[in-house]
PDB file of N, CA and C in Angstrom:
ATOM      1  N   ASN J   1       0.838  -1.179   0.000  1.00  0.00           N
ATOM      2  CA  ASN J   1       0.000   0.000   0.000  1.00  0.00           C
ATOM      3  C   ASN J   1       0.882   1.240   0.000  1.00  0.00           C
ATOM      4  N   ALA J   2       0.332   2.329  -0.529  1.00  0.00           N
ATOM      5  CA  ALA J   2       1.147   3.530  -0.644  1.00  0.00           C
ATOM      6  C   ALA J   2       0.287   4.772  -0.752  1.00  0.00           C
ATOM      7  N   TYR J   3       0.899   5.890  -0.378  1.00  0.00           N
ATOM      8  CA  TYR J   3       0.378   7.200  -0.727  1.00  0.00           C
ATOM      9  C   TYR J   3       1.207   7.666  -1.914  1.00  0.00           C
ATOM     10  N   ILE J   4       0.541   8.157  -2.931  1.00  0.00           N
ATOM     11  CA  ILE J   4       1.238   8.696  -4.093  1.00  0.00           C
ATOM     12  C   ILE J   4       0.866  10.167  -4.196  1.00  0.00           C
ATOM     13  N   LEU J   5       1.877  11.015  -4.117  1.00  0.00           N
ATOM     14  CA  LEU J   5       1.696  12.464  -4.134  1.00  0.00           C
ATOM     15  C   LEU J   5       2.010  12.952  -5.540  1.00  0.00           C
ATOM     16  N   LEU J   6       1.073  13.669  -6.151  1.00  0.00           N
ATOM     17  CA  LEU J   6       1.232  14.075  -7.542  1.00  0.00           C
ATOM     18  C   LEU J   6       1.245  15.587  -7.687  1.00  0.00           C
ATOM     19  N   THR J   7       2.104  16.051  -8.577  1.00  0.00           N
ATOM     20  CA  THR J   7       2.073  17.418  -9.049  1.00  0.00           C
ATOM     21  C   THR J   7       1.471  17.363 -10.443  1.00  0.00           C
ATOM     22  N   VAL J   8       0.533  18.288 -10.707  1.00  0.00           N
ATOM     23  CA  VAL J   8      -0.261  18.228 -11.928  1.00  0.00           C
ATOM     24  C   VAL J   8      -0.254  19.594 -12.615  1.00  0.00           C
ATOM     25  N   ASP J   9      -0.259  19.589 -13.950  1.00  0.00           N
ATOM     26  CA  ASP J   9      -0.426  20.813 -14.720  1.00  0.00           C
ATOM     27  C   ASP J   9      -1.813  21.381 -14.387  1.00  0.00           C
ATOM     28  N   PRO J  10      -1.897  22.591 -13.804  1.00  0.00           N
ATOM     29  CA  PRO J  10      -3.176  23.097 -13.290  1.00  0.00           C
ATOM     30  C   PRO J  10      -4.382  22.998 -14.235  1.00  0.00           C
ATOM     31  N   PRO J  11      -4.266  23.350 -15.501  1.00  0.00           N
ATOM     32  CA  PRO J  11      -5.459  23.249 -16.350  1.00  0.00           C
ATOM     33  C   PRO J  11      -5.954  21.809 -16.561  1.00  0.00           C
ATOM     34  N   LYS J  12      -5.124  20.830 -16.243  1.00  0.00           N
ATOM     35  CA  LYS J  12      -5.492  19.429 -16.477  1.00  0.00           C
ATOM     36  C   LYS J  12      -5.881  18.685 -15.204  1.00  0.00           C
ATOM     37  N   THR J  13      -6.002  19.418 -14.107  1.00  0.00           N
ATOM     38  CA  THR J  13      -6.264  18.771 -12.815  1.00  0.00           C
ATOM     39  C   THR J  13      -7.512  17.894 -12.839  1.00  0.00           C
ATOM     40  N   GLN J  14      -8.620  18.419 -13.325  1.00  0.00           N
ATOM     41  CA  GLN J  14      -9.865  17.646 -13.290  1.00  0.00           C
ATOM     42  C   GLN J  14      -9.794  16.382 -14.145  1.00  0.00           C
ATOM     43  N   SER J  15      -9.165  16.465 -15.304  1.00  0.00           N
ATOM     44  CA  SER J  15      -9.061  15.265 -16.141  1.00  0.00           C
ATOM     45  C   SER J  15      -8.120  14.238 -15.511  1.00  0.00           C
ATOM     46  N   VAL J  16      -7.067  14.704 -14.838  1.00  0.00           N
ATOM     47  CA  VAL J  16      -6.161  13.790 -14.136  1.00  0.00           C
ATOM     48  C   VAL J  16      -6.917  13.082 -13.013  1.00  0.00           C
ATOM     49  N   VAL J  17      -7.669  13.843 -12.224  1.00  0.00           N
ATOM     50  CA  VAL J  17      -8.438  13.257 -11.117  1.00  0.00           C
ATOM     51  C   VAL J  17      -9.422  12.221 -11.648  1.00  0.00           C
ATOM     52  N   GLN J  18     -10.110  12.525 -12.738  1.00  0.00           N
ATOM     53  CA  GLN J  18     -11.057  11.564 -13.320  1.00  0.00           C
ATOM     54  C   GLN J  18     -10.342  10.284 -13.756  1.00  0.00           C
ATOM     55  N   SER J  19      -9.189  10.426 -14.384  1.00  0.00           N
ATOM     56  CA  SER J  19      -8.432   9.247 -14.803  1.00  0.00           C
ATOM     57  C   SER J  19      -7.992   8.409 -13.608  1.00  0.00           C
ATOM     58  N   LEU J  20      -7.518   9.077 -12.564  1.00  0.00           N
ATOM     59  CA  LEU J  20      -7.067   8.367 -11.369  1.00  0.00           C
ATOM     60  C   LEU J  20      -8.206   7.619 -10.692  1.00  0.00           C
ATOM     61  N   ARG J  21      -9.392   8.180 -10.718  1.00  0.00           N
ATOM     62  CA  ARG J  21     -10.541   7.543 -10.060  1.00  0.00           C
ATOM     63  C   ARG J  21     -10.970   6.259 -10.744  1.00  0.00           C
ATOM     64  N   SER J  22     -10.458   5.994 -11.933  1.00  0.00           N
ATOM     65  CA  SER J  22     -10.781   4.736 -12.616  1.00  0.00           C
ATOM     66  C   SER J  22      -9.880   3.589 -12.169  1.00  0.00           C
ATOM     67  N   ILE J  23      -8.891   3.883 -11.328  1.00  0.00           N
ATOM     68  CA  ILE J  23      -7.974   2.850 -10.852  1.00  0.00           C
ATOM     69  C   ILE J  23      -8.612   2.118  -9.672  1.00  0.00           C
ATOM     70  N   PRO J  24      -8.787   0.806  -9.778  1.00  0.00           N
ATOM     71  CA  PRO J  24      -9.382   0.055  -8.663  1.00  0.00           C
ATOM     72  C   PRO J  24      -8.544   0.193  -7.388  1.00  0.00           C
ATOM     73  N   ARG J  25      -9.232   0.247  -6.260  1.00  0.00           N
ATOM     74  CA  ARG J  25      -8.616   0.294  -4.932  1.00  0.00           C
ATOM     75  C   ARG J  25      -7.766   1.541  -4.710  1.00  0.00           C
ATOM     76  N   ALA J  26      -8.120   2.630  -5.403  1.00  0.00           N
ATOM     77  CA  ALA J  26      -7.429   3.904  -5.216  1.00  0.00           C
ATOM     78  C   ALA J  26      -8.430   4.944  -4.727  1.00  0.00           C
ATOM     79  N   THR J  27      -8.068   5.646  -3.660  1.00  0.00           N
ATOM     80  CA  THR J  27      -8.839   6.786  -3.191  1.00  0.00           C
ATOM     81  C   THR J  27      -8.085   8.030  -3.619  1.00  0.00           C
ATOM     82  N   VAL J  28      -8.779   8.931  -4.297  1.00  0.00           N
ATOM     83  CA  VAL J  28      -8.138  10.100  -4.894  1.00  0.00           C
ATOM     84  C   VAL J  28      -8.661  11.359  -4.224  1.00  0.00           C
ATOM     85  N   ARG J  29      -7.739  12.239  -3.813  1.00  0.00           N
ATOM     86  CA  ARG J  29      -8.100  13.506  -3.182  1.00  0.00           C
ATOM     87  C   ARG J  29      -7.324  14.642  -3.830  1.00  0.00           C
ATOM     88  N   GLU J  30      -8.042  15.676  -4.241  1.00  0.00           N
ATOM     89  CA  GLU J  30      -7.383  16.905  -4.674  1.00  0.00           C
ATOM     90  C   GLU J  30      -7.053  17.689  -3.397  1.00  0.00           C
ATOM     91  N   VAL J  31      -5.827  18.180  -3.283  1.00  0.00           N
ATOM     92  CA  VAL J  31      -5.371  18.831  -2.053  1.00  0.00           C
ATOM     93  C   VAL J  31      -4.701  20.171  -2.370  1.00  0.00           C
ATOM     94  N   LEU J  32      -4.519  20.959  -1.327  1.00  0.00           N
ATOM     95  CA  LEU J  32      -3.779  22.218  -1.421  1.00  0.00           C
ATOM     96  C   LEU J  32      -2.431  22.039  -0.755  1.00  0.00           C
ATOM     97  N   GLY J  33      -1.417  22.700  -1.257  1.00  0.00           N
ATOM     98  CA  GLY J  33      -0.081  22.596  -0.679  1.00  0.00           C
ATOM     99  C   GLY J  33       0.932  22.327  -1.766  1.00  0.00           C
ATOM    100  N   PRO J  34       2.053  21.697  -1.417  1.00  0.00           N
ATOM    101  CA  PRO J  34       3.097  21.472  -2.413  1.00  0.00           C
ATOM    102  C   PRO J  34       2.710  20.432  -3.474  1.00  0.00           C
ATOM    103  N   TYR J  35       1.682  19.628  -3.204  1.00  0.00           N
ATOM    104  CA  TYR J  35       1.191  18.650  -4.171  1.00  0.00           C
ATOM    105  C   TYR J  35      -0.243  19.008  -4.530  1.00  0.00           C
ATOM    106  N   ASP J  36      -0.703  18.498  -5.653  1.00  0.00           N
ATOM    107  CA  ASP J  36      -2.044  18.819  -6.139  1.00  0.00           C
ATOM    108  C   ASP J  36      -3.054  17.705  -5.898  1.00  0.00           C
ATOM    109  N   VAL J  37      -2.561  16.454  -5.908  1.00  0.00           N
ATOM    110  CA  VAL J  37      -3.431  15.295  -5.753  1.00  0.00           C
ATOM    111  C   VAL J  37      -2.705  14.261  -4.900  1.00  0.00           C
ATOM    112  N   VAL J  38      -3.457  13.601  -4.014  1.00  0.00           N
ATOM    113  CA  VAL J  38      -2.929  12.481  -3.234  1.00  0.00           C
ATOM    114  C   VAL J  38      -3.779  11.254  -3.554  1.00  0.00           C
ATOM    115  N   VAL J  39      -3.096  10.164  -3.864  1.00  0.00           N
ATOM    116  CA  VAL J  39      -3.768   8.886  -4.125  1.00  0.00           C
ATOM    117  C   VAL J  39      -3.392   7.927  -3.001  1.00  0.00           C
ATOM    118  N   GLU J  40      -4.395   7.378  -2.353  1.00  0.00           N
ATOM    119  CA  GLU J  40      -4.176   6.304  -1.381  1.00  0.00           C
ATOM    120  C   GLU J  40      -4.437   5.007  -2.135  1.00  0.00           C
ATOM    121  N   LEU J  41      -3.378   4.245  -2.359  1.00  0.00           N
ATOM    122  CA  LEU J  41      -3.466   3.055  -3.189  1.00  0.00           C
ATOM    123  C   LEU J  41      -3.302   1.797  -2.350  1.00  0.00           C
ATOM    124  N   HIS J  42      -4.293   0.918  -2.428  1.00  0.00           N
ATOM    125  CA  HIS J  42      -4.227  -0.377  -1.748  1.00  0.00           C
ATOM    126  C   HIS J  42      -3.831  -1.421  -2.780  1.00  0.00           C
ATOM    127  N   ALA J  43      -2.712  -2.081  -2.532  1.00  0.00           N
ATOM    128  CA  ALA J  43      -2.200  -3.082  -3.467  1.00  0.00           C
ATOM    129  C   ALA J  43      -1.710  -4.296  -2.677  1.00  0.00           C
ATOM    130  N   GLU J  44      -1.581  -5.413  -3.369  1.00  0.00           N
ATOM    131  CA  GLU J  44      -1.175  -6.655  -2.719  1.00  0.00           C
ATOM    132  C   GLU J  44       0.301  -6.691  -2.352  1.00  0.00           C
ATOM    133  N   SER J  45       1.129  -5.949  -3.106  1.00  0.00           N
ATOM    134  CA  SER J  45       2.571  -6.012  -2.874  1.00  0.00           C
ATOM    135  C   SER J  45       3.232  -4.727  -3.371  1.00  0.00           C
ATOM    136  N   PRO J  46       4.472  -4.478  -2.948  1.00  0.00           N
ATOM    137  CA  PRO J  46       5.197  -3.322  -3.487  1.00  0.00           C
ATOM    138  C   PRO J  46       5.347  -3.398  -5.011  1.00  0.00           C
ATOM    139  N   GLU J  47       5.462  -4.594  -5.536  1.00  0.00           N
ATOM    140  CA  GLU J  47       5.570  -4.755  -6.983  1.00  0.00           C
ATOM    141  C   GLU J  47       4.284  -4.301  -7.682  1.00  0.00           C
ATOM    142  N   ASP J  48       3.138  -4.569  -7.051  1.00  0.00           N
ATOM    143  CA  ASP J  48       1.864  -4.121  -7.616  1.00  0.00           C
ATOM    144  C   ASP J  48       1.775  -2.594  -7.613  1.00  0.00           C
ATOM    145  N   VAL J  49       2.247  -1.970  -6.544  1.00  0.00           N
ATOM    146  CA  VAL J  49       2.268  -0.505  -6.490  1.00  0.00           C
ATOM    147  C   VAL J  49       3.111   0.031  -7.636  1.00  0.00           C
ATOM    148  N   THR J  50       4.290  -0.532  -7.809  1.00  0.00           N
ATOM    149  CA  THR J  50       5.187  -0.103  -8.881  1.00  0.00           C
ATOM    150  C   THR J  50       4.538  -0.281 -10.245  1.00  0.00           C
ATOM    151  N   SER J  51       3.894  -1.399 -10.456  1.00  0.00           N
ATOM    152  CA  SER J  51       3.242  -1.665 -11.734  1.00  0.00           C
ATOM    153  C   SER J  51       2.132  -0.654 -12.017  1.00  0.00           C
ATOM    154  N   ILE J  52       1.295  -0.393 -11.034  1.00  0.00           N
ATOM    155  CA  ILE J  52       0.203   0.570 -11.208  1.00  0.00           C
ATOM    156  C   ILE J  52       0.764   1.966 -11.461  1.00  0.00           C
ATOM    157  N   LEU J  53       1.791   2.318 -10.724  1.00  0.00           N
ATOM    158  CA  LEU J  53       2.416   3.628 -10.907  1.00  0.00           C
ATOM    159  C   LEU J  53       2.953   3.774 -12.329  1.00  0.00           C
ATOM    160  N   ARG J  54       3.659   2.760 -12.802  1.00  0.00           N
ATOM    161  CA  ARG J  54       4.274   2.836 -14.135  1.00  0.00           C
ATOM    162  C   ARG J  54       3.256   2.724 -15.265  1.00  0.00           C
ATOM    163  N   SER J  55       2.244   1.877 -15.102  1.00  0.00           N
ATOM    164  CA  SER J  55       1.326   1.623 -16.212  1.00  0.00           C
ATOM    165  C   SER J  55       0.068   2.476 -16.202  1.00  0.00           C
ATOM    166  N   ARG J  56      -0.343   2.968 -15.029  1.00  0.00           N
ATOM    167  CA  ARG J  56      -1.629   3.659 -14.954  1.00  0.00           C
ATOM    168  C   ARG J  56      -1.521   5.126 -14.546  1.00  0.00           C
ATOM    169  N   ILE J  57      -0.495   5.493 -13.792  1.00  0.00           N
ATOM    170  CA  ILE J  57      -0.458   6.845 -13.225  1.00  0.00           C
ATOM    171  C   ILE J  57       0.510   7.768 -13.957  1.00  0.00           C
ATOM    172  N   ARG J  58       1.746   7.354 -14.103  1.00  0.00           N
ATOM    173  CA  ARG J  58       2.754   8.263 -14.664  1.00  0.00           C
ATOM    174  C   ARG J  58       2.476   8.692 -16.095  1.00  0.00           C
ATOM    175  N   HIS J  59       1.760   7.894 -16.859  1.00  0.00           N
ATOM    176  CA  HIS J  59       1.514   8.243 -18.258  1.00  0.00           C
ATOM    177  C   HIS J  59       0.306   9.151 -18.450  1.00  0.00           C
ATOM    178  N   ILE J  60      -0.460   9.441 -17.387  1.00  0.00           N
ATOM    179  CA  ILE J  60      -1.647  10.296 -17.518  1.00  0.00           C
ATOM    180  C   ILE J  60      -1.217  11.699 -17.944  1.00  0.00           C
ATOM    181  N   ASP J  61      -1.840  12.197 -18.998  1.00  0.00           N
ATOM    182  CA  ASP J  61      -1.538  13.533 -19.492  1.00  0.00           C
ATOM    183  C   ASP J  61      -1.858  14.559 -18.405  1.00  0.00           C
ATOM    184  N   GLY J  62      -0.860  15.353 -18.043  1.00  0.00           N
ATOM    185  CA  GLY J  62      -1.034  16.372 -17.013  1.00  0.00           C
ATOM    186  C   GLY J  62      -0.281  16.070 -15.733  1.00  0.00           C
ATOM    187  N   VAL J  63       0.095  14.813 -15.509  1.00  0.00           N
ATOM    188  CA  VAL J  63       0.896  14.460 -14.334  1.00  0.00           C
ATOM    189  C   VAL J  63       2.335  14.891 -14.617  1.00  0.00           C
ATOM    190  N   THR J  64       2.867  15.787 -13.775  1.00  0.00           N
ATOM    191  CA  THR J  64       4.221  16.291 -14.015  1.00  0.00           C
ATOM    192  C   THR J  64       5.260  15.642 -13.109  1.00  0.00           C
ATOM    193  N   SER J  65       4.849  15.165 -11.925  1.00  0.00           N
ATOM    194  CA  SER J  65       5.779  14.435 -11.059  1.00  0.00           C
ATOM    195  C   SER J  65       4.999  13.625 -10.042  1.00  0.00           C
ATOM    196  N   THR J  66       5.663  12.576  -9.514  1.00  0.00           N
ATOM    197  CA  THR J  66       5.069  11.740  -8.473  1.00  0.00           C
ATOM    198  C   THR J  66       6.101  11.486  -7.381  1.00  0.00           C
ATOM    199  N   VAL J  67       5.596  11.333  -6.162  1.00  0.00           N
ATOM    200  CA  VAL J  67       6.387  10.885  -5.016  1.00  0.00           C
ATOM    201  C   VAL J  67       5.595   9.754  -4.382  1.00  0.00           C
ATOM    202  N   THR J  68       6.213   8.602  -4.197  1.00  0.00           N
ATOM    203  CA  THR J  68       5.525   7.448  -3.638  1.00  0.00           C
ATOM    204  C   THR J  68       6.015   7.181  -2.226  1.00  0.00           C
ATOM    205  N   CYS J  69       5.079   7.077  -1.290  1.00  0.00           N
ATOM    206  CA  CYS J  69       5.380   6.790   0.109  1.00  0.00           C
ATOM    207  C   CYS J  69       4.758   5.439   0.444  1.00  0.00           C
ATOM    208  N   MET J  70       5.597   4.414   0.525  1.00  0.00           N
ATOM    209  CA  MET J  70       5.114   3.057   0.823  1.00  0.00           C
ATOM    210  C   MET J  70       4.765   2.954   2.297  1.00  0.00           C
ATOM    211  N   TRP J  71       3.674   2.253   2.612  1.00  0.00           N
ATOM    212  CA  TRP J  71       3.284   2.033   3.997  1.00  0.00           C
ATOM    213  C   TRP J  71       4.190   0.987   4.626  1.00  0.00           C
ATOM    214  N   LEU J  72       4.429   1.107   5.914  1.00  0.00           N
ATOM    215  CA  LEU J  72       5.280   0.150   6.617  1.00  0.00           C
ATOM    216  C   LEU J  72       4.507  -0.978   7.264  1.00  0.00           C
ATOM    217  N   ASP J  73       3.203  -0.835   7.442  1.00  0.00           N
ATOM    218  CA  ASP J  73       2.446  -1.904   8.104  1.00  0.00           C
ATOM    219  C   ASP J  73       1.790  -2.839   7.140  1.00  0.00           C
TER     220      ASP J  73
END
């Protein structure tokens, strides 16, 4: 499981959020601060988190950067 912190091109925020909400077992929140969107991702393994990040999140048009915080429990 992980929190994924995203920086997004401002005009594309809503389309990015909509795309992220199509990911199973992901809770998506638009936030204020140094990041624009936080995704709480529930996955079976760290490898699954990596796969989802690489195949579903990083390629979304408008995502400019990601920071992944893996859960310890």
